[in-house]
Amino acid sequence: VSLPVHHTLRVEPFGYPLVIGAGDGLYPNALATFGAEKASSVALISDAQVAATGHLERVEAGWRSLGVPSLRLIVPAGESSKQVSVWAELQERLAAAGGDRDLWVCAVGGGVVGDLAGFVAASYLRGVSLVQVPTTLLAMVDSSIGGKTGLNLQHGKNLVGAFWQPRGVVADVGCLATLPTAVLREGVVELYKHALLRDAAWRPARRGTDGFILPNVHEQSAWSALVAAAVQVKADVVAEDPHERGVRAHLNLGHTLAHALEGVTGGTMRHGTAVAYGLLYAAMLGRERGWVDWVADARALVAWAADAPLPAVDWGAIWRFMALDKKRRGGRVRLVLLRELGLPERVDDLSPDELERTWLRLRSDIQGGVV
Ligand SMILES: NC(=O)c1ccc[n+]([C@@H]2O[C@H](COP(=O)([O-])OP(=O)(O)OC[C@H]3O[C@@H](n4cnc5c(N)ncnc54)[C@H](O)[C@@H]3O)[C@@H](O)[C@H]2O)c1
Ligand SMILES: [Zn+2]
């Protein structure tokens, strides 16, 4: 039996460990590293789809091996669980169970569960210890790292929340095997984005225009290495800018158009699809100013990862959402572009005209199949 490689990284300045790997010993060992045996009990917060896979049992067994009693709190799968009423219900359940200050919260799921459970941990008794167990690729390489927690309001996504750092994060790449293909691909889009920010050799290589060369989901050592590399990018950025005042914005590569696309489609477009289009848009804007040309790679990513067409809306609709974003950011439309691969830069001198022209080109190129 070949043991999968485990990787342990640290998120500075907080110093908590991120453990990436697979196999039987993963959870007990990782939890022990986090000091989790000090917990009086643990609330395992998960969603119904994850609970049906068997991953939750393995996490629970890890806690049991430390002698910590657990309570399961299962919410419906999907973005709609990231709301105030669900958060309130969970708080009541913790109080009803007699949860004290030594209760730990353990999020077992994708970004939805991580953001929700993270905010539960940040707010219950003014804050209790948190462990993140991300089960989607997106959550492993992105949302479980950096301490952002949050809920949606009717007025918009992630408008409520807090920075709340976990005691540790444990990513079991064995969880990837049960992910629906579309959800795995969404994660690959974010992983690809992280690789672009570093011009990293582990960037998934494209195979013609119809796909990417990625390890099989059962190749756990290969996935551990890939996830660890992508996690390192996020951990580095968080370390440099823990409270999102500067370089952490580089993680928004591809996300300005993505948020507008999610807005105009009323949240029906998959985030990964929207980001793939957003990356292609950023690539085209960069090429316009004579910066590195990675349009062909971005085009291949769209062809492989996008599972919905670009919405047939005019520029005005997109612009309204970008302008909303702009208002929140203090008056300028700001995009991240790549000067070179691995050299992201925030750009705020793009004219509305340039943004519109490139949107029209993106649309006609996608429809015409040529970039
Ligand atoms: N906090 C942050 O820094 C941050 C960063 C990026 C995104 N986010 C948030 O993350 C959320 C999106 O996260 P997501 O893409 O992981 O979505 P998600 O949590 O909704 O998971 C996607 C689907 O996969 C299912 N699932 C999860 N793990 C599974 C597994 N191992 N096997 C089978 N099914 C599984 C879930 O039940 C769900 O139906 C959004 O709410 C977004 O705002 C937060
Ligand atoms: Zn994203």
Short mmCIF file of C-alpha atoms and ligand atoms in Angstrom, two decimals:
data_model
loop_
_atom_site.label_atom_id
_atom_site.label_comp_id
_atom_site.label_asym_id
_atom_site.label_seq_id
_atom_site.Cartn_x
_atom_site.Cartn_y
_atom_site.Cartn_z
CA VAL A 1 0.00 0.00 0.00
CA SER A 2 1.53 3.32 -1.00
CA LEU A 3 0.69 6.02 1.47
CA PRO A 4 -0.47 9.27 -0.07
CA VAL A 5 1.87 12.17 0.59
CA HIS A 6 0.68 14.67 3.18
CA HIS A 7 1.58 18.31 2.90
CA THR A 8 1.47 20.74 5.81
CA LEU A 9 1.64 24.45 5.14
CA ARG A 10 1.13 27.35 7.49
CA VAL A 11 -0.95 30.48 7.11
CA GLU A 12 0.99 33.43 8.46
CA PRO A 13 0.74 35.72 10.34
CA PHE A 14 -1.81 33.54 12.15
CA GLY A 15 0.36 30.43 12.14
CA TYR A 16 -2.36 27.82 11.77
CA PRO A 17 -1.69 24.65 9.77
CA LEU A 18 -3.22 23.60 6.47
CA VAL A 19 -2.97 19.85 6.08
CA ILE A 20 -3.52 18.36 2.63
CA GLY A 21 -3.58 14.64 1.96
CA ALA A 22 -5.75 11.53 2.07
CA GLY A 23 -6.06 8.21 3.80
CA ASP A 24 -7.09 6.80 7.17
CA GLY A 25 -4.79 8.69 9.49
CA LEU A 26 -5.42 12.08 7.94
CA TYR A 27 -8.20 13.39 10.21
CA PRO A 28 -6.96 12.13 13.60
CA ASN A 29 -3.43 13.38 12.89
CA ALA A 30 -4.50 16.75 11.54
CA LEU A 31 -6.98 17.37 14.37
CA ALA A 32 -4.32 16.50 16.93
CA THR A 33 -1.99 19.03 15.25
CA PHE A 34 -4.69 21.68 15.72
CA GLY A 35 -4.97 20.92 19.46
CA ALA A 36 -8.54 19.75 18.94
CA GLU A 37 -8.48 17.32 21.87
CA LYS A 38 -9.04 20.39 24.09
CA ALA A 39 -12.58 20.76 22.71
CA SER A 40 -15.41 19.93 25.12
CA SER A 41 -17.52 18.94 22.12
CA VAL A 42 -17.67 19.62 18.41
CA ALA A 43 -20.53 20.82 16.22
CA LEU A 44 -20.06 19.29 12.79
CA ILE A 45 -21.81 21.58 10.34
CA SER A 46 -22.37 20.10 6.89
CA ASP A 47 -24.90 19.96 4.08
CA ALA A 48 -27.21 17.14 3.08
CA GLN A 49 -25.32 16.27 -0.10
CA VAL A 50 -21.96 16.02 1.67
CA ALA A 51 -23.55 14.07 4.54
CA ALA A 52 -24.75 11.51 1.96
CA THR A 53 -21.21 10.82 0.68
CA GLY A 54 -19.60 9.28 3.76
CA HIS A 55 -17.04 12.09 4.15
CA LEU A 56 -18.80 13.37 7.25
CA GLU A 57 -18.51 9.95 8.95
CA ARG A 58 -14.76 9.94 8.43
CA VAL A 59 -14.40 13.41 9.93
CA GLU A 60 -16.61 12.41 12.85
CA ALA A 61 -14.49 9.28 13.42
CA GLY A 62 -11.43 11.53 13.58
CA TRP A 63 -13.00 13.58 16.37
CA ARG A 64 -14.13 10.40 18.15
CA SER A 65 -10.56 9.11 18.16
CA LEU A 66 -9.60 12.24 20.13
CA GLY A 67 -12.43 11.51 22.58
CA VAL A 68 -14.46 14.57 21.61
CA PRO A 69 -18.26 14.08 21.49
CA SER A 70 -19.92 15.44 18.37
CA LEU A 71 -23.21 16.99 17.36
CA ARG A 72 -24.26 16.98 13.69
CA LEU A 73 -25.98 20.01 12.22
CA ILE A 74 -27.00 19.44 8.60
CA VAL A 75 -28.31 22.22 6.38
CA PRO A 76 -29.74 21.91 2.86
CA ALA A 77 -27.13 21.86 0.08
CA GLY A 78 -26.77 25.06 -1.93
CA GLU A 79 -26.14 28.77 -1.74
CA SER A 80 -29.53 29.44 -0.09
CA SER A 81 -28.18 28.03 3.18
CA LYS A 82 -25.86 31.04 3.45
CA GLN A 83 -28.61 33.15 4.98
CA VAL A 84 -29.38 34.81 8.27
CA SER A 85 -32.31 32.53 9.16
CA VAL A 86 -30.15 29.39 8.78
CA TRP A 87 -27.38 31.01 10.83
CA ALA A 88 -29.91 31.91 13.55
CA GLU A 89 -31.28 28.36 13.64
CA LEU A 90 -27.76 26.96 14.08
CA GLN A 91 -27.05 29.36 16.95
CA GLU A 92 -30.24 28.24 18.69
CA ARG A 93 -29.27 24.60 18.19
CA LEU A 94 -25.84 25.19 19.75
CA ALA A 95 -27.37 26.96 22.73
CA ALA A 96 -30.02 24.23 23.14
CA ALA A 97 -27.25 21.61 23.17
CA GLY A 98 -25.51 23.53 25.96
CA GLY A 99 -22.51 24.48 23.83
CA ASP A 100 -19.93 26.28 25.97
CA ARG A 101 -16.83 28.32 25.13
CA ASP A 102 -14.82 25.15 24.56
CA LEU A 103 -17.20 23.92 21.91
CA TRP A 104 -15.46 23.80 18.53
CA VAL A 105 -17.22 24.23 15.21
CA CYS A 106 -16.07 22.02 12.33
CA ALA A 107 -17.24 22.94 8.83
CA VAL A 108 -17.43 19.89 6.54
CA GLY A 109 -18.37 20.92 3.03
CA GLY A 110 -17.84 23.34 0.19
CA GLY A 111 -17.58 27.10 0.36
CA VAL A 112 -21.21 27.50 1.37
CA VAL A 113 -20.81 25.40 4.50
CA GLY A 114 -17.40 26.95 5.21
CA ASP A 115 -18.70 30.52 5.03
CA LEU A 116 -21.83 29.72 7.05
CA ALA A 117 -20.17 27.59 9.73
CA GLY A 118 -17.28 30.06 9.87
CA PHE A 119 -19.67 32.87 10.72
CA VAL A 120 -21.45 30.67 13.25
CA ALA A 121 -18.07 30.09 14.94
CA ALA A 122 -17.20 33.79 14.74
CA SER A 123 -20.42 34.82 16.45
CA TYR A 124 -21.51 32.06 18.87
CA LEU A 125 -20.60 33.20 22.40
CA ARG A 126 -18.65 36.00 20.65
CA GLY A 127 -16.43 33.47 18.97
CA VAL A 128 -15.42 29.82 19.39
CA SER A 129 -12.72 27.69 17.77
CA LEU A 130 -13.18 26.64 14.16
CA VAL A 131 -11.82 23.86 11.96
CA GLN A 132 -12.37 23.95 8.22
CA VAL A 133 -12.72 20.65 6.34
CA PRO A 134 -13.20 21.73 2.72
CA THR A 135 -14.73 19.03 0.50
CA THR A 136 -14.88 20.83 -2.87
CA LEU A 137 -11.79 21.76 -4.85
CA LEU A 138 -12.87 25.42 -4.75
CA ALA A 139 -13.11 25.32 -0.96
CA MET A 140 -9.73 23.54 -0.69
CA VAL A 141 -7.78 26.04 -2.78
CA ASP A 142 -9.75 29.18 -2.02
CA SER A 143 -12.61 29.67 0.43
CA SER A 144 -11.31 27.69 3.42
CA ILE A 145 -8.10 29.75 3.56
CA GLY A 146 -7.84 33.32 4.74
CA GLY A 147 -10.56 33.57 7.34
CA LYS A 148 -13.34 35.24 5.38
CA THR A 149 -16.74 34.05 6.56
CA GLY A 150 -20.10 35.30 5.45
CA LEU A 151 -23.78 35.25 4.68
CA ASN A 152 -25.85 36.65 1.84
CA LEU A 153 -28.57 39.25 2.18
CA GLN A 154 -31.41 39.87 -0.26
CA HIS A 155 -29.41 42.92 -1.36
CA GLY A 156 -26.38 40.94 -2.36
CA LYS A 157 -23.91 38.18 -1.68
CA ASN A 158 -21.53 38.12 1.28
CA LEU A 159 -22.78 41.40 2.73
CA VAL A 160 -22.62 40.07 6.30
CA GLY A 161 -19.57 38.40 7.77
CA ALA A 162 -16.39 38.60 9.73
CA PHE A 163 -12.77 37.65 9.46
CA TRP A 164 -12.44 34.56 11.66
CA GLN A 165 -9.36 32.42 11.33
CA PRO A 166 -9.64 28.67 11.90
CA ARG A 167 -7.39 26.62 14.23
CA GLY A 168 -6.56 24.56 11.19
CA VAL A 169 -7.71 23.39 7.78
CA VAL A 170 -7.64 19.78 6.63
CA ALA A 171 -8.21 19.03 2.97
CA ASP A 172 -8.80 15.36 2.14
CA VAL A 173 -8.32 15.02 -1.62
CA GLY A 174 -10.22 11.73 -1.36
CA CYS A 175 -13.35 13.95 -1.24
CA LEU A 176 -12.75 15.02 -4.83
CA ALA A 177 -13.78 11.56 -6.09
CA THR A 178 -17.46 12.15 -5.30
CA LEU A 179 -17.69 15.67 -6.72
CA PRO A 180 -19.99 16.19 -9.69
CA THR A 181 -17.82 16.93 -12.75
CA ALA A 182 -19.15 20.47 -13.11
CA VAL A 183 -18.27 21.25 -9.49
CA LEU A 184 -14.76 19.81 -9.88
CA ARG A 185 -14.24 21.93 -13.01
CA GLU A 186 -15.28 25.07 -11.14
CA GLY A 187 -12.50 24.36 -8.70
CA VAL A 188 -10.03 23.82 -11.52
CA VAL A 189 -10.86 27.33 -12.81
CA GLU A 190 -9.78 28.82 -9.45
CA LEU A 191 -6.75 26.54 -9.29
CA TYR A 192 -5.80 27.69 -12.78
CA LYS A 193 -6.20 31.32 -11.67
CA HIS A 194 -3.82 30.72 -8.77
CA ALA A 195 -1.28 29.20 -11.16
CA LEU A 196 -1.52 32.25 -13.46
CA LEU A 197 -0.77 34.55 -10.53
CA ARG A 198 2.57 32.75 -10.15
CA ASP A 199 3.29 31.51 -13.70
CA ALA A 200 3.51 28.14 -12.01
CA ALA A 201 4.72 25.04 -13.81
CA TRP A 202 1.88 23.04 -12.24
CA ARG A 203 -0.69 25.02 -14.25
CA PRO A 204 -2.88 22.35 -15.86
CA ALA A 205 -1.60 21.96 -19.42
CA ARG A 206 -4.12 22.34 -22.16
CA ARG A 207 -4.72 19.54 -24.56
CA GLY A 208 -5.63 21.20 -27.84
CA THR A 209 -8.73 23.29 -27.29
CA ASP A 210 -10.94 20.60 -25.80
CA GLY A 211 -9.59 19.94 -22.38
CA PHE A 212 -6.89 19.94 -19.75
CA ILE A 213 -4.47 17.33 -18.62
CA LEU A 214 -5.36 16.68 -15.00
CA PRO A 215 -4.67 13.69 -12.78
CA ASN A 216 -7.47 11.16 -12.40
CA VAL A 217 -9.45 11.95 -9.22
CA HIS A 218 -8.22 8.71 -7.68
CA GLU A 219 -4.56 9.70 -8.00
CA GLN A 220 -4.40 11.09 -4.50
CA SER A 221 -0.70 11.91 -4.33
CA ALA A 222 -0.85 13.88 -7.57
CA TRP A 223 -3.92 15.80 -6.37
CA SER A 224 -2.35 16.43 -2.96
CA ALA A 225 0.63 18.03 -4.69
CA LEU A 226 -1.56 20.09 -7.02
CA VAL A 227 -3.86 21.29 -4.23
CA ALA A 228 -0.89 22.06 -1.96
CA ALA A 229 0.70 24.18 -4.69
CA ALA A 230 -2.51 26.15 -5.25
CA VAL A 231 -3.09 26.53 -1.51
CA GLN A 232 0.44 27.93 -1.15
CA VAL A 233 -0.45 30.75 -3.56
CA LYS A 234 -3.49 31.75 -1.52
CA ALA A 235 -1.61 31.35 1.77
CA ASP A 236 1.19 33.62 0.48
CA VAL A 237 -1.25 36.31 -0.61
CA VAL A 238 -3.11 36.15 2.72
CA ALA A 239 0.19 36.37 4.60
CA GLU A 240 1.14 39.48 2.67
CA ASP A 241 -2.27 41.11 3.10
CA PRO A 242 -4.34 39.47 5.87
CA HIS A 243 -7.08 42.12 5.89
CA GLU A 244 -7.46 42.63 2.16
CA ARG A 245 -6.07 46.11 1.77
CA GLY A 246 -3.75 45.50 -1.16
CA VAL A 247 -2.30 42.50 -2.99
CA ARG A 248 -5.08 40.19 -1.86
CA ALA A 249 -7.08 41.90 -4.60
CA HIS A 250 -4.96 40.00 -7.13
CA LEU A 251 -7.10 36.98 -6.28
CA ASN A 252 -9.90 38.87 -8.07
CA LEU A 253 -8.30 38.11 -11.44
CA GLY A 254 -11.25 37.29 -13.70
CA HIS A 255 -13.79 38.17 -11.02
CA THR A 256 -14.90 41.68 -12.06
CA LEU A 257 -16.72 40.46 -15.16
CA ALA A 258 -17.64 37.24 -13.32
CA HIS A 259 -19.58 39.13 -10.66
CA ALA A 260 -21.39 41.14 -13.34
CA LEU A 261 -22.30 37.92 -15.21
CA GLU A 262 -23.58 36.38 -11.98
CA GLY A 263 -25.56 39.57 -11.42
CA VAL A 264 -27.22 39.76 -14.83
CA THR A 265 -28.12 36.06 -14.74
CA GLY A 266 -29.70 36.44 -11.30
CA GLY A 267 -27.15 34.09 -9.78
CA THR A 268 -28.00 31.20 -12.11
CA MET A 269 -24.62 31.13 -13.87
CA ARG A 270 -22.09 28.89 -12.12
CA HIS A 271 -19.27 30.82 -10.47
CA GLY A 272 -16.65 28.74 -12.28
CA THR A 273 -18.29 29.44 -15.63
CA ALA A 274 -18.46 33.16 -14.87
CA VAL A 275 -14.81 33.24 -13.78
CA ALA A 276 -13.70 31.36 -16.91
CA TYR A 277 -15.36 34.06 -19.04
CA GLY A 278 -13.90 36.71 -16.74
CA LEU A 279 -10.39 35.32 -17.20
CA LEU A 280 -10.80 35.40 -20.98
CA TYR A 281 -12.01 39.02 -20.72
CA ALA A 282 -8.97 39.92 -18.61
CA ALA A 283 -6.69 38.16 -21.10
CA MET A 284 -8.21 40.15 -23.99
CA LEU A 285 -7.94 43.47 -22.14
CA GLY A 286 -4.31 42.71 -21.38
CA ARG A 287 -3.53 41.81 -24.97
CA GLU A 288 -5.09 45.16 -26.04
CA ARG A 289 -2.48 47.01 -24.00
CA GLY A 290 0.36 44.95 -25.31
CA TRP A 291 0.80 42.86 -22.18
CA VAL A 292 1.36 39.10 -22.19
CA ASP A 293 -1.00 37.31 -24.56
CA TRP A 294 -2.64 34.34 -22.81
CA VAL A 295 -5.88 34.56 -24.76
CA ALA A 296 -5.54 31.09 -26.30
CA ASP A 297 -5.15 29.47 -22.87
CA ALA A 298 -8.12 31.37 -21.48
CA ARG A 299 -10.18 30.41 -24.53
CA ALA A 300 -9.39 26.73 -23.93
CA LEU A 301 -10.39 27.13 -20.29
CA VAL A 302 -13.75 28.59 -21.34
CA ALA A 303 -14.32 25.81 -23.87
CA TRP A 304 -13.63 23.18 -21.23
CA ALA A 305 -15.15 24.70 -18.09
CA ALA A 306 -18.07 26.89 -19.14
CA ASP A 307 -21.38 25.07 -18.94
CA ALA A 308 -23.60 27.97 -20.01
CA PRO A 309 -23.46 30.47 -22.87
CA LEU A 310 -22.71 34.13 -22.32
CA PRO A 311 -26.01 35.82 -21.50
CA ALA A 312 -27.52 37.72 -24.42
CA VAL A 313 -27.59 41.07 -22.68
CA ASP A 314 -26.32 44.42 -23.91
CA TRP A 315 -23.33 46.19 -22.47
CA GLY A 316 -25.53 48.50 -20.36
CA ALA A 317 -26.64 45.59 -18.19
CA ILE A 318 -23.07 44.44 -17.57
CA TRP A 319 -21.92 48.00 -16.95
CA ARG A 320 -24.61 48.56 -14.31
CA PHE A 321 -23.17 45.70 -12.27
CA MET A 322 -19.59 46.82 -12.80
CA ALA A 323 -20.60 50.32 -11.71
CA LEU A 324 -22.17 48.88 -8.56
CA ASP A 325 -18.91 47.11 -7.84
CA LYS A 326 -17.10 50.37 -8.53
CA LYS A 327 -19.24 52.24 -6.00
CA ARG A 328 -18.30 49.69 -3.35
CA ARG A 329 -14.64 50.11 -4.22
CA GLY A 330 -14.54 53.88 -4.07
CA GLY A 331 -15.31 55.19 -7.51
CA ARG A 332 -13.20 53.31 -10.02
CA VAL A 333 -13.67 50.18 -12.06
CA ARG A 334 -10.61 48.23 -11.13
CA LEU A 335 -9.54 45.03 -12.82
CA VAL A 336 -6.59 42.78 -12.32
CA LEU A 337 -4.63 42.07 -15.51
CA LEU A 338 -1.42 40.16 -16.13
CA ARG A 339 1.55 42.19 -17.30
CA GLU A 340 3.44 38.92 -17.56
CA LEU A 341 2.37 35.45 -16.51
CA GLY A 342 2.90 35.51 -12.77
CA LEU A 343 2.86 39.30 -12.65
CA PRO A 344 -0.66 40.52 -11.82
CA GLU A 345 -1.38 44.22 -11.60
CA ARG A 346 -4.40 46.24 -10.56
CA VAL A 347 -5.48 48.54 -13.36
CA ASP A 348 -7.94 51.39 -12.84
CA ASP A 349 -7.45 53.49 -15.97
CA LEU A 350 -9.58 51.37 -18.29
CA SER A 351 -12.06 53.59 -20.14
CA PRO A 352 -15.73 52.57 -20.29
CA ASP A 353 -15.22 52.52 -24.05
CA GLU A 354 -12.35 50.03 -23.87
CA LEU A 355 -14.33 47.84 -21.48
CA GLU A 356 -17.34 47.86 -23.80
CA ARG A 357 -15.33 47.17 -26.97
CA THR A 358 -13.65 44.20 -25.33
CA TRP A 359 -16.99 42.87 -24.08
CA LEU A 360 -18.35 43.02 -27.64
CA ARG A 361 -15.26 41.28 -28.97
CA LEU A 362 -15.53 38.60 -26.27
CA ARG A 363 -19.14 38.02 -27.25
CA SER A 364 -18.56 37.82 -30.96
CA ASP A 365 -15.47 35.67 -30.53
CA ILE A 366 -17.26 33.22 -28.26
CA GLN A 367 -20.15 33.00 -30.71
CA GLY A 368 -17.90 32.82 -33.73
CA GLY A 369 -15.56 30.34 -32.12
CA VAL A 370 -12.47 32.40 -32.94
CA VAL A 371 -10.36 34.43 -30.58
N1 LIG B 1 -14.67 32.79 2.17
C1 LIG B 1 -14.04 32.95 1.03
O1 LIG B 1 -12.91 33.47 0.99
C2 LIG B 1 -14.68 32.49 -0.23
C3 LIG B 1 -13.95 32.44 -1.42
C4 LIG B 1 -14.55 31.93 -2.56
C5 LIG B 1 -15.87 31.50 -2.52
N2 LIG B 1 -16.57 31.57 -1.35
C6 LIG B 1 -17.95 31.08 -1.27
O2 LIG B 1 -17.95 29.69 -1.54
C7 LIG B 1 -19.24 29.32 -2.01
C8 LIG B 1 -19.07 28.35 -3.16
O3 LIG B 1 -18.41 27.20 -2.70
P1 LIG B 1 -18.50 25.82 -3.50
O4 LIG B 1 -18.25 26.05 -4.92
O5 LIG B 1 -17.64 24.88 -2.75
O6 LIG B 1 -20.04 25.47 -3.42
P2 LIG B 1 -20.92 24.54 -2.42
O7 LIG B 1 -20.45 24.62 -1.05
O8 LIG B 1 -22.33 24.90 -2.70
O9 LIG B 1 -20.65 23.07 -2.99
C9 LIG B 1 -21.08 22.75 -4.30
C10 LIG B 1 -21.96 21.50 -4.28
O10 LIG B 1 -21.14 20.35 -4.08
C11 LIG B 1 -21.64 19.56 -3.01
N3 LIG B 1 -20.47 18.90 -2.43
C12 LIG B 1 -19.52 19.46 -1.65
N4 LIG B 1 -18.53 18.58 -1.42
C13 LIG B 1 -18.86 17.43 -2.06
C14 LIG B 1 -18.23 16.18 -2.22
N5 LIG B 1 -17.00 15.95 -1.72
N6 LIG B 1 -18.87 15.22 -2.94
C15 LIG B 1 -20.07 15.48 -3.50
N7 LIG B 1 -20.70 16.65 -3.42
C16 LIG B 1 -20.11 17.62 -2.69
C17 LIG B 1 -22.37 20.51 -2.13
O11 LIG B 1 -23.36 19.83 -1.40
C18 LIG B 1 -22.99 21.46 -3.15
O12 LIG B 1 -24.18 20.93 -3.65
C19 LIG B 1 -19.96 30.59 -2.37
O13 LIG B 1 -20.95 30.86 -1.41
C20 LIG B 1 -18.88 31.66 -2.29
O14 LIG B 1 -19.37 32.92 -1.90
C21 LIG B 1 -16.00 32.05 -0.23
ZN ZN B 2 -13.92 32.77 -7.32
#
